[in-house]
mmCIF file with all atom_site columns, C-alpha atoms in Angstrom:
data_model
loop_
_atom_site.group_PDB
_atom_site.id
_atom_site.type_symbol
_atom_site.label_atom_id
_atom_site.label_alt_id
_atom_site.label_comp_id
_atom_site.label_asym_id
_atom_site.label_entity_id
_atom_site.label_seq_id
_atom_site.pdbx_PDB_ins_code
_atom_site.Cartn_x
_atom_site.Cartn_y
_atom_site.Cartn_z
_atom_site.occupancy
_atom_site.B_iso_or_equiv
_atom_site.pdbx_formal_charge
_atom_site.auth_seq_id
_atom_site.auth_comp_id
_atom_site.auth_asym_id
_atom_site.auth_atom_id
_atom_site.pdbx_PDB_model_num
ATOM 1   C CA . GLY A 1 1   ? 130.020 151.487 18.013 1.00 0.00 ? 1   GLY A CA 1
ATOM 2   C CA . ASN A 1 2   ? 133.251 152.507 19.682 1.00 0.00 ? 2   ASN A CA 1
ATOM 3   C CA . SER A 1 3   ? 133.379 155.674 21.806 1.00 0.00 ? 3   SER A CA 1
ATOM 4   C CA . VAL A 1 4   ? 135.726 157.401 24.419 1.00 0.00 ? 4   VAL A CA 1
ATOM 5   C CA . THR A 1 5   ? 134.487 159.221 27.316 1.00 0.00 ? 5   THR A CA 1
ATOM 6   C CA . GLN A 1 6   ? 136.946 161.641 29.164 1.00 0.00 ? 6   GLN A CA 1
ATOM 7   C CA . MET A 1 7   ? 136.537 164.047 31.849 1.00 0.00 ? 7   MET A CA 1
ATOM 8   C CA . GLU A 1 8   ? 135.611 167.463 30.775 1.00 0.00 ? 8   GLU A CA 1
ATOM 9   C CA . GLY A 1 9   ? 138.167 170.095 31.657 1.00 0.00 ? 9   GLY A CA 1
ATOM 10  C CA . PRO A 1 10  ? 139.537 172.788 32.137 1.00 0.00 ? 10  PRO A CA 1
ATOM 11  C CA . VAL A 1 11  ? 141.553 171.321 34.924 1.00 0.00 ? 11  VAL A CA 1
ATOM 12  C CA . THR A 1 12  ? 143.700 173.946 36.592 1.00 0.00 ? 12  THR A CA 1
ATOM 13  C CA . LEU A 1 13  ? 146.597 172.873 38.793 1.00 0.00 ? 13  LEU A CA 1
ATOM 14  C CA . SER A 1 14  ? 149.533 174.191 40.479 1.00 0.00 ? 14  SER A CA 1
ATOM 15  C CA . GLU A 1 15  ? 153.021 173.249 39.633 1.00 0.00 ? 15  GLU A CA 1
ATOM 16  C CA . GLU A 1 16  ? 154.102 169.785 41.342 1.00 0.00 ? 16  GLU A CA 1
ATOM 17  C CA . ALA A 1 17  ? 150.633 168.845 41.906 1.00 0.00 ? 17  ALA A CA 1
ATOM 18  C CA . PHE A 1 18  ? 149.263 165.397 41.038 1.00 0.00 ? 18  PHE A CA 1
ATOM 19  C CA . LEU A 1 19  ? 147.143 165.041 37.896 1.00 0.00 ? 19  LEU A CA 1
ATOM 20  C CA . THR A 1 20  ? 144.714 162.484 36.965 1.00 0.00 ? 20  THR A CA 1
ATOM 21  C CA . ILE A 1 21  ? 142.361 162.606 33.968 1.00 0.00 ? 21  ILE A CA 1
ATOM 22  C CA . ASN A 1 22  ? 139.708 159.842 33.706 1.00 0.00 ? 22  ASN A CA 1
ATOM 23  C CA . CYS A 1 23  ? 139.167 157.943 30.626 1.00 0.00 ? 23  CYS A CA 1
ATOM 24  C CA . THR A 1 24  ? 136.616 155.083 29.919 1.00 0.00 ? 24  THR A CA 1
ATOM 25  C CA . TYR A 1 25  ? 135.929 153.359 26.610 1.00 0.00 ? 25  TYR A CA 1
ATOM 26  C CA . THR A 1 26  ? 133.329 151.243 25.123 1.00 0.00 ? 26  THR A CA 1
ATOM 27  C CA . ALA A 1 27  ? 134.469 149.017 22.229 1.00 0.00 ? 27  ALA A CA 1
ATOM 28  C CA . THR A 1 28  ? 134.081 145.351 20.682 1.00 0.00 ? 28  THR A CA 1
ATOM 29  C CA . GLY A 1 29  ? 136.955 143.105 20.793 1.00 0.00 ? 29  GLY A CA 1
ATOM 30  C CA . TYR A 1 30  ? 140.355 144.306 22.338 1.00 0.00 ? 30  TYR A CA 1
ATOM 31  C CA . PRO A 1 31  ? 141.383 147.723 21.456 1.00 0.00 ? 31  PRO A CA 1
ATOM 32  C CA . SER A 1 32  ? 144.642 149.487 21.711 1.00 0.00 ? 32  SER A CA 1
ATOM 33  C CA . LEU A 1 33  ? 144.555 152.512 23.888 1.00 0.00 ? 33  LEU A CA 1
ATOM 34  C CA . PHE A 1 34  ? 146.423 155.880 23.524 1.00 0.00 ? 34  PHE A CA 1
ATOM 35  C CA . TRP A 1 35  ? 146.819 158.958 25.157 1.00 0.00 ? 35  TRP A CA 1
ATOM 36  C CA . TYR A 1 36  ? 147.759 161.910 22.811 1.00 0.00 ? 36  TYR A CA 1
ATOM 37  C CA . VAL A 1 37  ? 148.575 165.652 23.740 1.00 0.00 ? 37  VAL A CA 1
ATOM 38  C CA . GLN A 1 38  ? 148.030 168.720 21.677 1.00 0.00 ? 38  GLN A CA 1
ATOM 39  C CA . TYR A 1 39  ? 149.973 171.884 22.815 1.00 0.00 ? 39  TYR A CA 1
ATOM 40  C CA . PRO A 1 40  ? 148.405 175.270 21.612 1.00 0.00 ? 40  PRO A CA 1
ATOM 41  C CA . GLY A 1 41  ? 148.435 175.742 17.663 1.00 0.00 ? 41  GLY A CA 1
ATOM 42  C CA . GLU A 1 42  ? 150.017 172.365 17.282 1.00 0.00 ? 42  GLU A CA 1
ATOM 43  C CA . GLY A 1 43  ? 148.824 169.009 15.871 1.00 0.00 ? 43  GLY A CA 1
ATOM 44  C CA . LEU A 1 44  ? 148.801 165.568 17.985 1.00 0.00 ? 44  LEU A CA 1
ATOM 45  C CA . GLN A 1 45  ? 151.694 163.939 19.717 1.00 0.00 ? 45  GLN A CA 1
ATOM 46  C CA . LEU A 1 46  ? 151.491 160.403 21.042 1.00 0.00 ? 46  LEU A CA 1
ATOM 47  C CA . LEU A 1 47  ? 152.172 160.562 24.703 1.00 0.00 ? 47  LEU A CA 1
ATOM 48  C CA . LEU A 1 48  ? 151.935 156.864 25.530 1.00 0.00 ? 48  LEU A CA 1
ATOM 49  C CA . LYS A 1 49  ? 150.046 153.632 24.550 1.00 0.00 ? 49  LYS A CA 1
ATOM 50  C CA . ALA A 1 50  ? 148.936 150.156 25.801 1.00 0.00 ? 50  ALA A CA 1
ATOM 51  C CA . THR A 1 51  ? 147.833 147.335 23.410 1.00 0.00 ? 51  THR A CA 1
ATOM 52  C CA . LYS A 1 52  ? 146.592 144.682 25.918 1.00 0.00 ? 52  LYS A CA 1
ATOM 53  C CA . ALA A 1 53  ? 144.938 144.459 29.280 1.00 0.00 ? 53  ALA A CA 1
ATOM 54  C CA . ASP A 1 54  ? 146.956 145.278 32.277 1.00 0.00 ? 54  ASP A CA 1
ATOM 55  C CA . ASP A 1 55  ? 149.604 147.112 30.048 1.00 0.00 ? 55  ASP A CA 1
ATOM 56  C CA . LYS A 1 56  ? 151.096 150.126 31.489 1.00 0.00 ? 56  LYS A CA 1
ATOM 57  C CA . GLY A 1 57  ? 152.174 152.832 29.029 1.00 0.00 ? 57  GLY A CA 1
ATOM 58  C CA . SER A 1 58  ? 154.492 155.418 30.142 1.00 0.00 ? 58  SER A CA 1
ATOM 59  C CA . ASN A 1 59  ? 156.362 158.561 28.968 1.00 0.00 ? 59  ASN A CA 1
ATOM 60  C CA . LYS A 1 60  ? 157.690 161.940 30.350 1.00 0.00 ? 60  LYS A CA 1
ATOM 61  C CA . GLY A 1 61  ? 156.513 161.043 33.775 1.00 0.00 ? 61  GLY A CA 1
ATOM 62  C CA . PHE A 1 62  ? 152.942 160.256 32.574 1.00 0.00 ? 62  PHE A CA 1
ATOM 63  C CA . GLU A 1 63  ? 151.414 156.785 33.222 1.00 0.00 ? 63  GLU A CA 1
ATOM 64  C CA . ALA A 1 64  ? 148.311 155.042 31.984 1.00 0.00 ? 64  ALA A CA 1
ATOM 65  C CA . THR A 1 65  ? 147.187 151.339 32.887 1.00 0.00 ? 65  THR A CA 1
ATOM 66  C CA . TYR A 1 66  ? 144.907 149.491 30.586 1.00 0.00 ? 66  TYR A CA 1
ATOM 67  C CA . ARG A 1 67  ? 141.988 148.140 32.962 1.00 0.00 ? 67  ARG A CA 1
ATOM 68  C CA . LYS A 1 68  ? 139.756 145.826 30.820 1.00 0.00 ? 68  LYS A CA 1
ATOM 69  C CA . GLU A 1 69  ? 137.653 145.010 33.905 1.00 0.00 ? 69  GLU A CA 1
ATOM 70  C CA . THR A 1 70  ? 136.664 148.822 34.247 1.00 0.00 ? 70  THR A CA 1
ATOM 71  C CA . THR A 1 71  ? 137.097 149.506 30.627 1.00 0.00 ? 71  THR A CA 1
ATOM 72  C CA . SER A 1 72  ? 139.137 152.466 31.724 1.00 0.00 ? 72  SER A CA 1
ATOM 73  C CA . PHE A 1 73  ? 142.597 154.103 30.766 1.00 0.00 ? 73  PHE A CA 1
ATOM 74  C CA . HIS A 1 74  ? 143.233 156.836 33.297 1.00 0.00 ? 74  HIS A CA 1
ATOM 75  C CA . LEU A 1 75  ? 146.075 159.180 32.719 1.00 0.00 ? 75  LEU A CA 1
ATOM 76  C CA . GLU A 1 76  ? 148.259 160.155 35.739 1.00 0.00 ? 76  GLU A CA 1
ATOM 77  C CA . LYS A 1 77  ? 151.452 162.290 36.546 1.00 0.00 ? 77  LYS A CA 1
ATOM 78  C CA . GLY A 1 78  ? 152.987 162.646 39.979 1.00 0.00 ? 78  GLY A CA 1
ATOM 79  C CA . SER A 1 79  ? 154.269 166.321 39.576 1.00 0.00 ? 79  SER A CA 1
ATOM 80  C CA . VAL A 1 80  ? 153.127 168.430 36.806 1.00 0.00 ? 80  VAL A CA 1
ATOM 81  C CA . GLN A 1 81  ? 155.024 171.168 35.420 1.00 0.00 ? 81  GLN A CA 1
ATOM 82  C CA . VAL A 1 82  ? 153.837 174.534 33.679 1.00 0.00 ? 82  VAL A CA 1
ATOM 83  C CA . SER A 1 83  ? 154.941 172.962 30.388 1.00 0.00 ? 83  SER A CA 1
ATOM 84  C CA . ASP A 1 84  ? 152.415 170.138 30.794 1.00 0.00 ? 84  ASP A CA 1
ATOM 85  C CA . SER A 1 85  ? 149.645 172.740 29.903 1.00 0.00 ? 85  SER A CA 1
ATOM 86  C CA . ALA A 1 86  ? 147.824 171.193 26.898 1.00 0.00 ? 86  ALA A CA 1
ATOM 87  C CA . VAL A 1 87  ? 144.856 169.571 25.700 1.00 0.00 ? 87  VAL A CA 1
ATOM 88  C CA . TYR A 1 88  ? 144.939 165.666 26.491 1.00 0.00 ? 88  TYR A CA 1
ATOM 89  C CA . PHE A 1 89  ? 143.111 163.071 24.371 1.00 0.00 ? 89  PHE A CA 1
ATOM 90  C CA . CYS A 1 90  ? 142.307 159.468 25.075 1.00 0.00 ? 90  CYS A CA 1
ATOM 91  C CA . ALA A 1 91  ? 141.821 157.495 22.173 1.00 0.00 ? 91  ALA A CA 1
ATOM 92  C CA . LEU A 1 92  ? 141.221 153.808 21.094 1.00 0.00 ? 92  LEU A CA 1
ATOM 93  C CA . SER A 1 93  ? 142.191 151.808 18.076 1.00 0.00 ? 93  SER A CA 1
ATOM 94  C CA . ASP A 1 94  ? 139.644 149.228 17.277 1.00 0.00 ? 94  ASP A CA 1
ATOM 95  C CA . ARG A 1 95  ? 141.810 147.036 14.967 1.00 0.00 ? 95  ARG A CA 1
ATOM 96  C CA . VAL A 1 96  ? 145.203 146.178 15.933 1.00 0.00 ? 96  VAL A CA 1
ATOM 97  C CA . GLY A 1 97  ? 147.364 145.973 13.012 1.00 0.00 ? 97  GLY A CA 1
ATOM 98  C CA . ALA A 1 98  ? 145.758 146.299 9.625  1.00 0.00 ? 98  ALA A CA 1
ATOM 99  C CA . GLY A 1 99  ? 143.786 149.741 9.213  1.00 0.00 ? 99  GLY A CA 1
ATOM 100 C CA . ASN A 1 100 ? 143.883 151.164 12.662 1.00 0.00 ? 100 ASN A CA 1
ATOM 101 C CA . LYS A 1 101 ? 141.420 153.875 12.894 1.00 0.00 ? 101 LYS A CA 1
ATOM 102 C CA . LEU A 1 102 ? 141.279 156.124 16.159 1.00 0.00 ? 102 LEU A CA 1
ATOM 103 C CA . THR A 1 103 ? 138.402 156.960 18.024 1.00 0.00 ? 103 THR A CA 1
ATOM 104 C CA . PHE A 1 104 ? 138.872 159.919 20.316 1.00 0.00 ? 104 PHE A CA 1
ATOM 105 C CA . GLY A 1 105 ? 137.495 161.354 23.352 1.00 0.00 ? 105 GLY A CA 1
ATOM 106 C CA . GLY A 1 106 ? 136.376 165.158 23.568 1.00 0.00 ? 106 GLY A CA 1
ATOM 107 C CA . GLY A 1 107 ? 139.785 166.151 25.200 1.00 0.00 ? 107 GLY A CA 1
ATOM 108 C CA . THR A 1 108 ? 140.761 167.446 28.420 1.00 0.00 ? 108 THR A CA 1
ATOM 109 C CA . ARG A 1 109 ? 142.315 170.877 28.746 1.00 0.00 ? 109 ARG A CA 1
ATOM 110 C CA . VAL A 1 110 ? 144.981 171.128 31.448 1.00 0.00 ? 110 VAL A CA 1
ATOM 111 C CA . LEU A 1 111 ? 146.252 174.383 32.776 1.00 0.00 ? 111 LEU A CA 1
ATOM 112 C CA . VAL A 1 112 ? 149.226 174.359 35.154 1.00 0.00 ? 112 VAL A CA 1
ATOM 113 C CA . LYS A 1 113 ? 150.084 177.347 37.000 1.00 0.00 ? 113 LYS A CA 1
ATOM 114 C CA . PRO A 1 114 ? 153.284 178.376 38.505 1.00 0.00 ? 114 PRO A CA 1
ATOM 115 C CA . ASP B 2 1   ? 163.707 161.377 9.539  1.00 0.00 ? 1   ASP B CA 1
ATOM 116 C CA . ALA B 2 2   ? 160.994 163.643 8.335  1.00 0.00 ? 2   ALA B CA 1
ATOM 117 C CA . GLY B 2 3   ? 157.495 163.192 10.180 1.00 0.00 ? 3   GLY B CA 1
ATOM 118 C CA . VAL B 2 4   ? 154.090 163.567 8.799  1.00 0.00 ? 4   VAL B CA 1
ATOM 119 C CA . THR B 2 5   ? 153.962 166.989 6.813  1.00 0.00 ? 5   THR B CA 1
ATOM 120 C CA . GLN B 2 6   ? 150.803 168.675 5.662  1.00 0.00 ? 6   GLN B CA 1
ATOM 121 C CA . SER B 2 7   ? 150.124 171.721 3.391  1.00 0.00 ? 7   SER B CA 1
ATOM 122 C CA . PRO B 2 8   ? 149.029 174.379 3.555  1.00 0.00 ? 8   PRO B CA 1
ATOM 123 C CA . THR B 2 9   ? 149.139 175.135 7.144  1.00 0.00 ? 9   THR B CA 1
ATOM 124 C CA . HIS B 2 10  ? 146.391 177.876 6.991  1.00 0.00 ? 10  HIS B CA 1
ATOM 125 C CA . LEU B 2 11  ? 143.705 178.946 4.383  1.00 0.00 ? 11  LEU B CA 1
ATOM 126 C CA . ILE B 2 12  ? 140.620 180.935 4.074  1.00 0.00 ? 12  ILE B CA 1
ATOM 127 C CA . LYS B 2 13  ? 137.916 179.785 1.645  1.00 0.00 ? 13  LYS B CA 1
ATOM 128 C CA . THR B 2 14  ? 134.425 181.101 0.682  1.00 0.00 ? 14  THR B CA 1
ATOM 129 C CA . ARG B 2 15  ? 131.356 178.966 1.113  1.00 0.00 ? 15  ARG B CA 1
ATOM 130 C CA . GLY B 2 16  ? 130.796 176.956 -2.054 1.00 0.00 ? 16  GLY B CA 1
ATOM 131 C CA . GLN B 2 17  ? 134.400 176.705 -3.174 1.00 0.00 ? 17  GLN B CA 1
ATOM 132 C CA . GLN B 2 18  ? 136.456 173.652 -3.076 1.00 0.00 ? 18  GLN B CA 1
ATOM 133 C CA . VAL B 2 19  ? 139.712 172.906 -1.310 1.00 0.00 ? 19  VAL B CA 1
ATOM 134 C CA . THR B 2 20  ? 142.635 170.393 -1.550 1.00 0.00 ? 20  THR B CA 1
ATOM 135 C CA . LEU B 2 21  ? 144.728 169.718 1.335  1.00 0.00 ? 21  LEU B CA 1
ATOM 136 C CA . ARG B 2 22  ? 148.039 167.680 1.053  1.00 0.00 ? 22  ARG B CA 1
ATOM 137 C CA . CYS B 2 23  ? 150.031 165.302 3.168  1.00 0.00 ? 23  CYS B CA 1
ATOM 138 C CA . SER B 2 24  ? 153.160 163.393 2.974  1.00 0.00 ? 24  SER B CA 1
ATOM 139 C CA . PRO B 2 25  ? 153.360 160.464 5.473  1.00 0.00 ? 25  PRO B CA 1
ATOM 140 C CA . LYS B 2 26  ? 156.335 159.703 7.899  1.00 0.00 ? 26  LYS B CA 1
ATOM 141 C CA . SER B 2 27  ? 159.172 157.924 5.853  1.00 0.00 ? 27  SER B CA 1
ATOM 142 C CA . GLY B 2 28  ? 158.568 154.272 5.637  1.00 0.00 ? 28  GLY B CA 1
ATOM 143 C CA . HIS B 2 29  ? 154.698 154.496 6.463  1.00 0.00 ? 29  HIS B CA 1
ATOM 144 C CA . ASP B 2 30  ? 152.331 153.144 3.692  1.00 0.00 ? 30  ASP B CA 1
ATOM 145 C CA . THR B 2 31  ? 148.973 154.302 5.433  1.00 0.00 ? 31  THR B CA 1
ATOM 146 C CA . VAL B 2 32  ? 147.298 157.736 5.447  1.00 0.00 ? 32  VAL B CA 1
ATOM 147 C CA . SER B 2 33  ? 144.179 158.773 7.410  1.00 0.00 ? 33  SER B CA 1
ATOM 148 C CA . TRP B 2 34  ? 142.419 162.059 7.642  1.00 0.00 ? 34  TRP B CA 1
ATOM 149 C CA . TYR B 2 35  ? 140.732 163.598 10.773 1.00 0.00 ? 35  TYR B CA 1
ATOM 150 C CA . GLN B 2 36  ? 138.608 166.653 11.123 1.00 0.00 ? 36  GLN B CA 1
ATOM 151 C CA . GLN B 2 37  ? 138.996 168.575 14.304 1.00 0.00 ? 37  GLN B CA 1
ATOM 152 C CA . ALA B 2 38  ? 136.470 171.265 15.130 1.00 0.00 ? 38  ALA B CA 1
ATOM 153 C CA . LEU B 2 39  ? 137.315 173.844 17.509 1.00 0.00 ? 39  LEU B CA 1
ATOM 154 C CA . GLY B 2 40  ? 137.121 172.431 21.074 1.00 0.00 ? 40  GLY B CA 1
ATOM 155 C CA . GLN B 2 41  ? 136.423 168.790 19.996 1.00 0.00 ? 41  GLN B CA 1
ATOM 156 C CA . GLY B 2 42  ? 138.198 165.647 19.451 1.00 0.00 ? 42  GLY B CA 1
ATOM 157 C CA . PRO B 2 43  ? 139.316 164.819 15.864 1.00 0.00 ? 43  PRO B CA 1
ATOM 158 C CA . GLN B 2 44  ? 136.772 162.803 13.907 1.00 0.00 ? 44  GLN B CA 1
ATOM 159 C CA . PHE B 2 45  ? 137.939 160.147 11.500 1.00 0.00 ? 45  PHE B CA 1
ATOM 160 C CA . ILE B 2 46  ? 137.140 160.912 7.880  1.00 0.00 ? 46  ILE B CA 1
ATOM 161 C CA . PHE B 2 47  ? 138.646 158.159 5.816  1.00 0.00 ? 47  PHE B CA 1
ATOM 162 C CA . GLN B 2 48  ? 141.857 155.958 5.296  1.00 0.00 ? 48  GLN B CA 1
ATOM 163 C CA . TYR B 2 49  ? 144.083 155.160 2.107  1.00 0.00 ? 49  TYR B CA 1
ATOM 164 C CA . TYR B 2 50  ? 146.237 152.332 1.743  1.00 0.00 ? 50  TYR B CA 1
ATOM 165 C CA . GLU B 2 51  ? 147.801 150.895 -1.596 1.00 0.00 ? 51  GLU B CA 1
ATOM 166 C CA . GLU B 2 52  ? 145.899 153.958 -3.375 1.00 0.00 ? 52  GLU B CA 1
ATOM 167 C CA . GLU B 2 53  ? 142.495 152.743 -2.281 1.00 0.00 ? 53  GLU B CA 1
ATOM 168 C CA . GLU B 2 54  ? 139.976 154.108 0.326  1.00 0.00 ? 54  GLU B CA 1
ATOM 169 C CA . ARG B 2 55  ? 139.786 151.352 3.107  1.00 0.00 ? 55  ARG B CA 1
ATOM 170 C CA . GLN B 2 56  ? 137.618 152.816 5.651  1.00 0.00 ? 56  GLN B CA 1
ATOM 171 C CA . ARG B 2 57  ? 135.253 155.813 5.825  1.00 0.00 ? 57  ARG B CA 1
ATOM 172 C CA . GLY B 2 58  ? 133.825 157.733 8.647  1.00 0.00 ? 58  GLY B CA 1
ATOM 173 C CA . ASN B 2 59  ? 130.492 159.436 8.873  1.00 0.00 ? 59  ASN B CA 1
ATOM 174 C CA . PHE B 2 60  ? 131.279 162.122 6.374  1.00 0.00 ? 60  PHE B CA 1
ATOM 175 C CA . PRO B 2 61  ? 129.432 163.140 3.200  1.00 0.00 ? 61  PRO B CA 1
ATOM 176 C CA . ASP B 2 62  ? 130.576 162.427 -0.282 1.00 0.00 ? 62  ASP B CA 1
ATOM 177 C CA . ARG B 2 63  ? 131.635 166.051 -0.489 1.00 0.00 ? 63  ARG B CA 1
ATOM 178 C CA . PHE B 2 64  ? 134.652 164.840 1.084  1.00 0.00 ? 64  PHE B CA 1
ATOM 179 C CA . SER B 2 65  ? 137.055 162.790 -1.109 1.00 0.00 ? 65  SER B CA 1
ATOM 180 C CA . GLY B 2 66  ? 140.534 161.688 -1.170 1.00 0.00 ? 66  GLY B CA 1
ATOM 181 C CA . HIS B 2 67  ? 143.447 160.229 -3.192 1.00 0.00 ? 67  HIS B CA 1
ATOM 182 C CA . GLN B 2 68  ? 146.642 158.221 -2.333 1.00 0.00 ? 68  GLN B CA 1
ATOM 183 C CA . PHE B 2 69  ? 149.543 158.482 -4.848 1.00 0.00 ? 69  PHE B CA 1
ATOM 184 C CA . PRO B 2 70  ? 152.055 155.765 -5.538 1.00 0.00 ? 70  PRO B CA 1
ATOM 185 C CA . ASN B 2 71  ? 154.569 157.432 -3.164 1.00 0.00 ? 71  ASN B CA 1
ATOM 186 C CA . TYR B 2 72  ? 152.004 157.104 -0.362 1.00 0.00 ? 72  TYR B CA 1
ATOM 187 C CA . SER B 2 73  ? 151.271 160.902 -0.256 1.00 0.00 ? 73  SER B CA 1
ATOM 188 C CA . SER B 2 74  ? 147.605 161.823 -0.102 1.00 0.00 ? 74  SER B CA 1
ATOM 189 C CA . GLU B 2 75  ? 145.221 164.548 -0.824 1.00 0.00 ? 75  GLU B CA 1
ATOM 190 C CA . LEU B 2 76  ? 141.916 165.608 0.957  1.00 0.00 ? 76  LEU B CA 1
ATOM 191 C CA . ASN B 2 77  ? 139.442 167.324 -1.217 1.00 0.00 ? 77  ASN B CA 1
ATOM 192 C CA . VAL B 2 78  ? 136.274 169.078 0.122  1.00 0.00 ? 78  VAL B CA 1
ATOM 193 C CA . ASN B 2 79  ? 133.677 170.200 -2.352 1.00 0.00 ? 79  ASN B CA 1
ATOM 194 C CA . ALA B 2 80  ? 130.993 172.710 -1.969 1.00 0.00 ? 80  ALA B CA 1
ATOM 195 C CA . LEU B 2 81  ? 132.582 174.193 1.331  1.00 0.00 ? 81  LEU B CA 1
ATOM 196 C CA . LEU B 2 82  ? 130.110 174.925 4.197  1.00 0.00 ? 82  LEU B CA 1
ATOM 197 C CA . LEU B 2 83  ? 130.681 177.172 7.179  1.00 0.00 ? 83  LEU B CA 1
ATOM 198 C CA . GLY B 2 84  ? 130.623 173.944 9.320  1.00 0.00 ? 84  GLY B CA 1
ATOM 199 C CA . ASP B 2 85  ? 133.734 172.666 7.451  1.00 0.00 ? 85  ASP B CA 1
ATOM 200 C CA . SER B 2 86  ? 135.809 175.331 9.257  1.00 0.00 ? 86  SER B CA 1
ATOM 201 C CA . ALA B 2 87  ? 138.269 173.048 11.335 1.00 0.00 ? 87  ALA B CA 1
ATOM 202 C CA . LEU B 2 88  ? 141.867 171.699 11.871 1.00 0.00 ? 88  LEU B CA 1
ATOM 203 C CA . TYR B 2 89  ? 142.306 168.776 9.401  1.00 0.00 ? 89  TYR B CA 1
ATOM 204 C CA . LEU B 2 90  ? 144.847 166.288 10.563 1.00 0.00 ? 90  LEU B CA 1
ATOM 205 C CA . CYS B 2 91  ? 146.673 163.866 8.654  1.00 0.00 ? 91  CYS B CA 1
ATOM 206 C CA . ALA B 2 92  ? 147.967 160.554 10.283 1.00 0.00 ? 92  ALA B CA 1
ATOM 207 C CA . SER B 2 93  ? 150.220 157.905 9.022  1.00 0.00 ? 93  SER B CA 1
ATOM 208 C CA . SER B 2 94  ? 151.145 154.581 9.977  1.00 0.00 ? 94  SER B CA 1
ATOM 209 C CA . LEU B 2 95  ? 152.165 151.052 8.799  1.00 0.00 ? 95  LEU B CA 1
ATOM 210 C CA . TRP B 2 96  ? 149.215 148.864 7.675  1.00 0.00 ? 96  TRP B CA 1
ATOM 211 C CA . SER B 2 97  ? 150.508 145.699 8.774  1.00 0.00 ? 97  SER B CA 1
ATOM 212 C CA . VAL B 2 98  ? 152.042 146.071 12.055 1.00 0.00 ? 98  VAL B CA 1
ATOM 213 C CA . SER B 2 99  ? 150.389 144.944 14.973 1.00 0.00 ? 99  SER B CA 1
ATOM 214 C CA . GLY B 2 100 ? 149.539 147.598 17.605 1.00 0.00 ? 100 GLY B CA 1
ATOM 215 C CA . ASN B 2 101 ? 151.473 150.103 15.462 1.00 0.00 ? 101 ASN B CA 1
ATOM 216 C CA . THR B 2 102 ? 151.833 153.886 16.403 1.00 0.00 ? 102 THR B CA 1
ATOM 217 C CA . ILE B 2 103 ? 149.902 156.363 14.441 1.00 0.00 ? 103 ILE B CA 1
ATOM 218 C CA . TYR B 2 104 ? 151.583 159.627 13.893 1.00 0.00 ? 104 TYR B CA 1
ATOM 219 C CA . PHE B 2 105 ? 150.069 162.861 12.949 1.00 0.00 ? 105 PHE B CA 1
ATOM 220 C CA . GLY B 2 106 ? 151.037 165.977 11.122 1.00 0.00 ? 106 GLY B CA 1
ATOM 221 C CA . GLU B 2 107 ? 150.802 169.568 12.338 1.00 0.00 ? 107 GLU B CA 1
ATOM 222 C CA . GLY B 2 108 ? 147.239 170.054 10.569 1.00 0.00 ? 108 GLY B CA 1
ATOM 223 C CA . SER B 2 109 ? 145.870 172.275 8.148  1.00 0.00 ? 109 SER B CA 1
ATOM 224 C CA . TRP B 2 110 ? 143.545 175.071 9.593  1.00 0.00 ? 110 TRP B CA 1
ATOM 225 C CA . LEU B 2 111 ? 140.811 175.753 7.151  1.00 0.00 ? 111 LEU B CA 1
ATOM 226 C CA . THR B 2 112 ? 138.389 178.800 7.800  1.00 0.00 ? 112 THR B CA 1
ATOM 227 C CA . VAL B 2 113 ? 135.283 178.834 5.489  1.00 0.00 ? 113 VAL B CA 1
ATOM 228 C CA . VAL B 2 114 ? 133.687 182.382 5.254  1.00 0.00 ? 114 VAL B CA 1
#
């Protein structure tokens, strides 16, 4: 079956540091890949997505590139802010189009200190 | 444009009781999925509804059931509650027929079983 593995947290950084969260996946076919963010006490917000190999998703300074050869979708941000403190989830959708179902990783908690 | 709305936001139930959670999808969306997120874990897919029928189901017992109404809103019902059912229940909406579509989440319903 499909699965997503992401690095365990917590990841603690200083403001303006570089952030990388590793994500690898196992899937049949050609899944779409997503990063969602969850702020304390809230639901999930889509951060970025990529629907095919070599696509780069980007939003709010975050980037991730769909690497089919390494089955990876690592999240990066060049300079984090305190407001980026949250839990980040990598996810895949195994059917592009009809009936998308998301498979999530376990989440990575990020804490950015001033 | 209203996003995905869920109710109630918090509730406490006793073991053995039944609970109903409600979801209104984002305007224009026709597909609703439900996820269970235990504390400190990633969301797990419960099931998905489209055209008032259950289209996909995750690895959850029959105690978990749902319904979709003609206006696309949905309910999640859980019978014979167990302590382990305590979790954040997330509703997600999307368009069935759009390739690589974006899946939007509500804020969730926090269920505590005592």
